[in-house]
mmCIF file of C-alpha atoms in Angstrom:
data_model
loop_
_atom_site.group_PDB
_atom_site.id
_atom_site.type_symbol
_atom_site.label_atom_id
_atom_site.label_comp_id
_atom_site.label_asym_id
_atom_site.label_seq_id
_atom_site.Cartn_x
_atom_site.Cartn_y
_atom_site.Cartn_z
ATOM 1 C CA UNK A 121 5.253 -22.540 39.223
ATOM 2 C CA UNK A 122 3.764 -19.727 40.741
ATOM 3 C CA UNK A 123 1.217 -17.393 39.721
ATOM 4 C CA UNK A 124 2.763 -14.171 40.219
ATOM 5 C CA UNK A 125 6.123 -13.532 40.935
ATOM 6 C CA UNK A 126 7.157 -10.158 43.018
ATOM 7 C CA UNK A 127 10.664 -8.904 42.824
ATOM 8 C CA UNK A 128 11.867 -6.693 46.082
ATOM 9 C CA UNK A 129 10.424 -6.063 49.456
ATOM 10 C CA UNK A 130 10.353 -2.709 49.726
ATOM 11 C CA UNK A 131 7.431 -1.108 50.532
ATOM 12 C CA UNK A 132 5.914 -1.699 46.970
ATOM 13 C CA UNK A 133 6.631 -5.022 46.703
ATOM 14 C CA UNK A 134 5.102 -5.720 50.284
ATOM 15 C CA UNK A 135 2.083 -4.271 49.118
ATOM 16 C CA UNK A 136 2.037 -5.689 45.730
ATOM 17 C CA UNK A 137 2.776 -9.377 47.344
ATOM 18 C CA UNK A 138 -0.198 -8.879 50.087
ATOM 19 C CA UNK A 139 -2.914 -7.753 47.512
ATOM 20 C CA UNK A 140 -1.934 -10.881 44.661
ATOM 21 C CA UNK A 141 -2.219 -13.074 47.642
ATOM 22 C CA UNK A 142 -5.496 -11.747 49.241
ATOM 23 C CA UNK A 143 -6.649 -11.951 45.390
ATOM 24 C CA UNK A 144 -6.092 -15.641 45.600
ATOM 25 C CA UNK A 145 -2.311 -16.118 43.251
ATOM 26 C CA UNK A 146 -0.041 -18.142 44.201
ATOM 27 C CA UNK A 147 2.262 -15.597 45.273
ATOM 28 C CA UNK A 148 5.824 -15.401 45.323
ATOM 29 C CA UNK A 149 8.147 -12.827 46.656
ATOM 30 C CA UNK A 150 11.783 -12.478 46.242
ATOM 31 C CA UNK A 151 14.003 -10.288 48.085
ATOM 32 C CA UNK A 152 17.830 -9.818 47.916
ATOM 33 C CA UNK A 153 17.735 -9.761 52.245
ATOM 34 C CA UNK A 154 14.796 -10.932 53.828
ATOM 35 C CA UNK A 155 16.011 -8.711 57.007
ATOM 36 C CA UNK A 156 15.243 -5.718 54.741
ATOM 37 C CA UNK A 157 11.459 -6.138 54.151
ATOM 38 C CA UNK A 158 9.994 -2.993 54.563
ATOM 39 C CA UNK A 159 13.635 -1.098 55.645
ATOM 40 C CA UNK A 160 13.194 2.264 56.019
ATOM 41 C CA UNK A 161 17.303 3.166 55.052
ATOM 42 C CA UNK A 162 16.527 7.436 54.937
ATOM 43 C CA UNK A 163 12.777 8.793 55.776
ATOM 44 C CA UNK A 164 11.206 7.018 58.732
ATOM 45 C CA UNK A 165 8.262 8.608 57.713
ATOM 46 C CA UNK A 166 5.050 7.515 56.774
ATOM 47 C CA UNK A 167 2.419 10.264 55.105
ATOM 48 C CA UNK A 168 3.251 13.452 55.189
ATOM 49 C CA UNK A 169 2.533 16.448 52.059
ATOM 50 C CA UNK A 170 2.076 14.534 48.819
ATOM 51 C CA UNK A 171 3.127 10.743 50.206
ATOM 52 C CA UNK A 172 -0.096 11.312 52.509
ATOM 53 C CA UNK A 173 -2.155 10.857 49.727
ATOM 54 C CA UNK A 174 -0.422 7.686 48.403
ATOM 55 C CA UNK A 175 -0.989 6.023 51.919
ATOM 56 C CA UNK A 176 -4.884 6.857 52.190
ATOM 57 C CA UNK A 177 -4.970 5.549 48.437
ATOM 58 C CA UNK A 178 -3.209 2.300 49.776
ATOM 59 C CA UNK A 179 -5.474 2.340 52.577
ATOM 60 C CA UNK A 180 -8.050 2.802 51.064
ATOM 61 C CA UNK A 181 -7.641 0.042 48.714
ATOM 62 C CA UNK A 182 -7.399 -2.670 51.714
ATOM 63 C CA UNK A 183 -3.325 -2.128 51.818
ATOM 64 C CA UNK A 184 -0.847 -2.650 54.869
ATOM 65 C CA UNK A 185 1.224 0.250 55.306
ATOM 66 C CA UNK A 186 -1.154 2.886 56.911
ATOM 67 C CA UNK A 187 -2.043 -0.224 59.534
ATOM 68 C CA UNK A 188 1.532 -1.310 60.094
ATOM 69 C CA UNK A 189 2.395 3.075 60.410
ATOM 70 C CA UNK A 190 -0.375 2.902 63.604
ATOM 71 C CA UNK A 191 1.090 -0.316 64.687
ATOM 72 C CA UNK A 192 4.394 0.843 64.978
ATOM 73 C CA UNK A 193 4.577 4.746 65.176
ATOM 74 C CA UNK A 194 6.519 6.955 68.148
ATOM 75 C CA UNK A 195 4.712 10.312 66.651
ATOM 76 C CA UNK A 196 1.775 11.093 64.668
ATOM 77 C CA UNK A 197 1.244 14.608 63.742
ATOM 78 C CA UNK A 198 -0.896 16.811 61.635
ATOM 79 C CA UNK A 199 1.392 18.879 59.317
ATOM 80 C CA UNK A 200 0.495 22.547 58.111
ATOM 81 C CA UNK A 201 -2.362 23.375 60.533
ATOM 82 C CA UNK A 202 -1.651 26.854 60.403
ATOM 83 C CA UNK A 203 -2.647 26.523 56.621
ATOM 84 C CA UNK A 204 -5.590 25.929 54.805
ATOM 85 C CA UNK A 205 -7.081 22.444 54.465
ATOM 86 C CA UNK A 206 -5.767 21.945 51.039
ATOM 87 C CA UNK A 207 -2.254 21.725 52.397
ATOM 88 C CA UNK A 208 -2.848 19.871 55.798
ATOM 89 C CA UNK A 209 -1.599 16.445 55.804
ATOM 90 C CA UNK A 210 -0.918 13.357 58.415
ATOM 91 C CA UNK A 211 2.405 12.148 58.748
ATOM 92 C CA UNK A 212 3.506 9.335 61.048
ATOM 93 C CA UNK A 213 7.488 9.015 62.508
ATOM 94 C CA UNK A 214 7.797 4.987 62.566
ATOM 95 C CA UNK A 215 10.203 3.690 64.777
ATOM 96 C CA UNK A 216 12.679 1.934 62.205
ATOM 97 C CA UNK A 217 12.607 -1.421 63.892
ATOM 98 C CA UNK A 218 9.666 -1.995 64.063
ATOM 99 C CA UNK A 219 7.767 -1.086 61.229
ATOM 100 C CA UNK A 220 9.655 -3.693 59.460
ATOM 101 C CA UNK A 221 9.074 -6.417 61.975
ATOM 102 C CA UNK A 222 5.455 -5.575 61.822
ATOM 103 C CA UNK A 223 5.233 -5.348 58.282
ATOM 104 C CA UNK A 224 6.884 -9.077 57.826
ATOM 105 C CA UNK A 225 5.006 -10.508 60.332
ATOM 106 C CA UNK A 226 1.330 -9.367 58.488
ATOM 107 C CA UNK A 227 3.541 -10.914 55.305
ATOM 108 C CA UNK A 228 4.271 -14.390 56.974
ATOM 109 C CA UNK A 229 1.136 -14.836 58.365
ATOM 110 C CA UNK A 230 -0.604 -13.980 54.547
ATOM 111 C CA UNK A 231 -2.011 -17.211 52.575
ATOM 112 C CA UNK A 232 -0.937 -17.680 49.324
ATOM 113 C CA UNK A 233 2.465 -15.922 50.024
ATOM 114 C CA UNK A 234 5.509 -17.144 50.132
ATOM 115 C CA UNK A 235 9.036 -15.252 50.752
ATOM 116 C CA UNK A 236 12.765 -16.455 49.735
ATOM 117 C CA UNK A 237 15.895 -14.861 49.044
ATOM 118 C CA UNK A 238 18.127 -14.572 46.961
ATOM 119 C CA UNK A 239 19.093 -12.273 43.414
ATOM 120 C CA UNK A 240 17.479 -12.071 40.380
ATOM 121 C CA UNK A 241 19.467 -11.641 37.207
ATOM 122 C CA UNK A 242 17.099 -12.323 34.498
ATOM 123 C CA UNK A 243 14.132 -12.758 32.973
ATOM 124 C CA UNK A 244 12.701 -15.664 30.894
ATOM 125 C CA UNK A 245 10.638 -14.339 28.243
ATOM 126 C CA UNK A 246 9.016 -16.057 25.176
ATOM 127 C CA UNK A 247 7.362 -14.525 22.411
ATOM 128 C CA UNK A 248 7.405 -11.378 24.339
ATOM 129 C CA UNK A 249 5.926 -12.603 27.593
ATOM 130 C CA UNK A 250 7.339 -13.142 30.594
ATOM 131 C CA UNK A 251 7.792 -16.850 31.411
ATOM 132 C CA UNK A 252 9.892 -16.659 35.216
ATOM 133 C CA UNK A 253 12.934 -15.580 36.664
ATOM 134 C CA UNK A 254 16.706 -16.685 36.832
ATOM 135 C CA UNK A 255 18.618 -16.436 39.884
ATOM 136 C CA UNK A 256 22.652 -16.014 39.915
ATOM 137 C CA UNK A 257 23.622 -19.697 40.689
ATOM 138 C CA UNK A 258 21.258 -19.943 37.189
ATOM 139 C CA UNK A 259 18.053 -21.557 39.397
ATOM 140 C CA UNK A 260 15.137 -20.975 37.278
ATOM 141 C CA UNK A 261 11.392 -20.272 38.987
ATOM 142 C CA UNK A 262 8.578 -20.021 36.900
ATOM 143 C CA UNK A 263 5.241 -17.734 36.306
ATOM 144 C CA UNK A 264 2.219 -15.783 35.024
ATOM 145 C CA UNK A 265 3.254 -13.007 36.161
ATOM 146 C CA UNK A 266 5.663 -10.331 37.201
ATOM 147 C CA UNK A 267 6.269 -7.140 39.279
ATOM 148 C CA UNK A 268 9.290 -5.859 39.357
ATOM 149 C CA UNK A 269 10.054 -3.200 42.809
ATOM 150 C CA UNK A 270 13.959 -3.210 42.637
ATOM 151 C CA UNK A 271 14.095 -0.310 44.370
ATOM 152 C CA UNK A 272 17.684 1.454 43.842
ATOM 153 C CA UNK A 273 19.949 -1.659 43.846
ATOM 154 C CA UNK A 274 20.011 -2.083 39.800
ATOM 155 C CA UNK A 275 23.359 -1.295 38.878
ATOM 156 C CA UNK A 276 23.235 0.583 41.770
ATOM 157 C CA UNK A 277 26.150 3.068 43.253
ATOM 158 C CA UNK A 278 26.986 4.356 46.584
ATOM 159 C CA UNK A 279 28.834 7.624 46.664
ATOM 160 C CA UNK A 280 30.113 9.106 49.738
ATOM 161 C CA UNK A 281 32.225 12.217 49.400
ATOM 162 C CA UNK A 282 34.467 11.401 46.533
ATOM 163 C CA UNK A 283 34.263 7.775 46.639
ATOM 164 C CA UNK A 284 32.210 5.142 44.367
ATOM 165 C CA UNK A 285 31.457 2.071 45.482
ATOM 166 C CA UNK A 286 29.707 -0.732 43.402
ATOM 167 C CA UNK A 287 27.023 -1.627 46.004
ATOM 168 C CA UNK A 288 23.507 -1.665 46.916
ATOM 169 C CA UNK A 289 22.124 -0.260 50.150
ATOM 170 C CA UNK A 290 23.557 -1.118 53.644
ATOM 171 C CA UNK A 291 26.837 -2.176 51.566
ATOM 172 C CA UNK A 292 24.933 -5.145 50.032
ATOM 173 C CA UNK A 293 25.045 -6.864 46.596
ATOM 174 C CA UNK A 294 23.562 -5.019 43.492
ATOM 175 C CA UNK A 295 21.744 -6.048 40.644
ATOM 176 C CA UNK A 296 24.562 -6.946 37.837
ATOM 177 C CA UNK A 297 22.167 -7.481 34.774
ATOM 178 C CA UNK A 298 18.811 -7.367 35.657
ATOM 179 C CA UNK A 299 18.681 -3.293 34.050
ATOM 180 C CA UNK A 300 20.688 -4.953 31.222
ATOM 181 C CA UNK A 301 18.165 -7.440 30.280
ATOM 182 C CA UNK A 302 15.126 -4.370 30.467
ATOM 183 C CA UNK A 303 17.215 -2.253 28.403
ATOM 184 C CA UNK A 304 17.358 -5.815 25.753
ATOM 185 C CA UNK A 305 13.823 -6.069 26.028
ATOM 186 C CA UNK A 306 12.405 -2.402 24.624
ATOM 187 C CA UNK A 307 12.646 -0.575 28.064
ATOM 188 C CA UNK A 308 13.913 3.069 28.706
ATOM 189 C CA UNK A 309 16.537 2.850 31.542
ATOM 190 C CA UNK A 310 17.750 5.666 33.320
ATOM 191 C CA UNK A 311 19.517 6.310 36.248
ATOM 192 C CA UNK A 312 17.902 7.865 39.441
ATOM 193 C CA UNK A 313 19.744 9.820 42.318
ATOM 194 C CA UNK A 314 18.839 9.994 45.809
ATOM 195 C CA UNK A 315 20.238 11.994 48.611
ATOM 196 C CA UNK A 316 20.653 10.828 51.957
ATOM 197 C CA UNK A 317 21.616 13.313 54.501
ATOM 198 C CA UNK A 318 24.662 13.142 56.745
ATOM 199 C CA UNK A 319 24.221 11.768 60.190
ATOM 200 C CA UNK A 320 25.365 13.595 63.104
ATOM 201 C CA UNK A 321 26.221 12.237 66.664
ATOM 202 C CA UNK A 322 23.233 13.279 69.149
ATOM 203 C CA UNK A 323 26.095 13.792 71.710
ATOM 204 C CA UNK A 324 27.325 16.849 69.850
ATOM 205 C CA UNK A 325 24.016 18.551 69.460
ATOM 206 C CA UNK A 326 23.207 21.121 72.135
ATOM 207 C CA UNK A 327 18.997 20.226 72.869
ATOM 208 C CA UNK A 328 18.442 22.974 74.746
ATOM 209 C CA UNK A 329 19.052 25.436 72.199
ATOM 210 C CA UNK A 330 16.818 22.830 69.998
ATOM 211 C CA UNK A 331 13.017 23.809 69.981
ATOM 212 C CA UNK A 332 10.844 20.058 70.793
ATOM 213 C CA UNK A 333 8.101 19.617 67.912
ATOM 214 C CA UNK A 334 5.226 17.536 69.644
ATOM 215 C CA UNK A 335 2.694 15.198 68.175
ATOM 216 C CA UNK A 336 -0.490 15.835 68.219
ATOM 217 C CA UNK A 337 -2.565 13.302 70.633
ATOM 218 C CA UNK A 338 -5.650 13.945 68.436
ATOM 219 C CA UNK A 339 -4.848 11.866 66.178
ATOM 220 C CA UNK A 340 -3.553 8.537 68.058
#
């Protein structure tokens, strides 16, 4: 029996796992791939216009990622200084290995926390309140409590030119029911897109045609 239950490790569910546990709850957080705490599978960035504000709000509110972003950061740089203030905003390029690795190590060495892995499929309610969780292999875990930061693997589809694939990110296993059971429950479920840019190999780019955009070293 746990006190709160956190589904995902994303960065939500990182930061919603760090501040049940510093709040005392006996927390529990479930991820689909423990190695994926904290991935950062398109943007390494951290900050920037509009997410900046999100991260001093997170900071501000005793939260990890702005710590683990100056832990584990190859640029920091001030975006938009040849604007106004309004528009100027901080944005941190994380190196992709190890913000994660920093980010799980804060989460191991949090009390109250604990991390497993494996799927959720659905949800126990009774008389309309959440109860726990069931697993695939039908394991049952109970609580007070839960957040759910699923990130894009419900039902989740990977489409690369004109194929479909059936998969979560890094060609993992998706969600198969979890959405269903929302949608059973009241909820509005819709499906988001996201866009991930093609990558190119670095030995067919020409760099010296390529102008270098510096940090700034104010701001380490």
């Amino acid at each position: 029996m746990h006190d709160i239950i956190i589904v995902g490790g994303g960065h939500a569910g990182c930061e919603a796992a760090l501040a049940s546990a510093r709040l005392g709850n006996k927390t529990l957080l479930i991820t689909g791939n423990i190695n994926n705490i904290a991935d950062m599978p398109c943007n390494p960035s951290i900050g920037g216009t509009a997410k900046g504000i999100i991260v001093r709000d997170i900071d501000a509110l005793g939260g990890l990622m702005g710590i683990v972003a100056d832990k584990s950061h190859i640029q920091i740089k001030m975006l938009n200084n040849g604007k106004g203030p309004a528009v100027r905003s901080l944005r941190a390029q994380a190196d992709k290995i190890t913000y994660p690795k920093n980010m799980k190590k804060e989460l191991d060495n949090t009390t109250n926390l604990t991390i497993i892995e494996n799927m959720v499929e659905d949800l126990i309610v009774e008389d309309n309140k959440i109860k726990g969780v069931i697993f695939q292999n039908g394991e049952k875990i109970f609580c007070d409590a839960l957040i759910l930061t699923t990130g894009t693997y419900l039902k989740s589809k990977i489409l690369i030119g004109n194929t479909n694939k059936l998969e979560g990110p890094h060609g993992e296993k998706r969600s198969e029911n979890l959405s269903t059971k929302l949608k059973e429950l009241g909820f509005d479920i819709i499906r988001l897109k996201t866009g991930t840019p093609q990558r190119i190999d670095k030995n067919t780019v020409d760099f010296n045609k390529l102008k270098p955009e510096y940090g700034d070293d104010l701001y380490w």
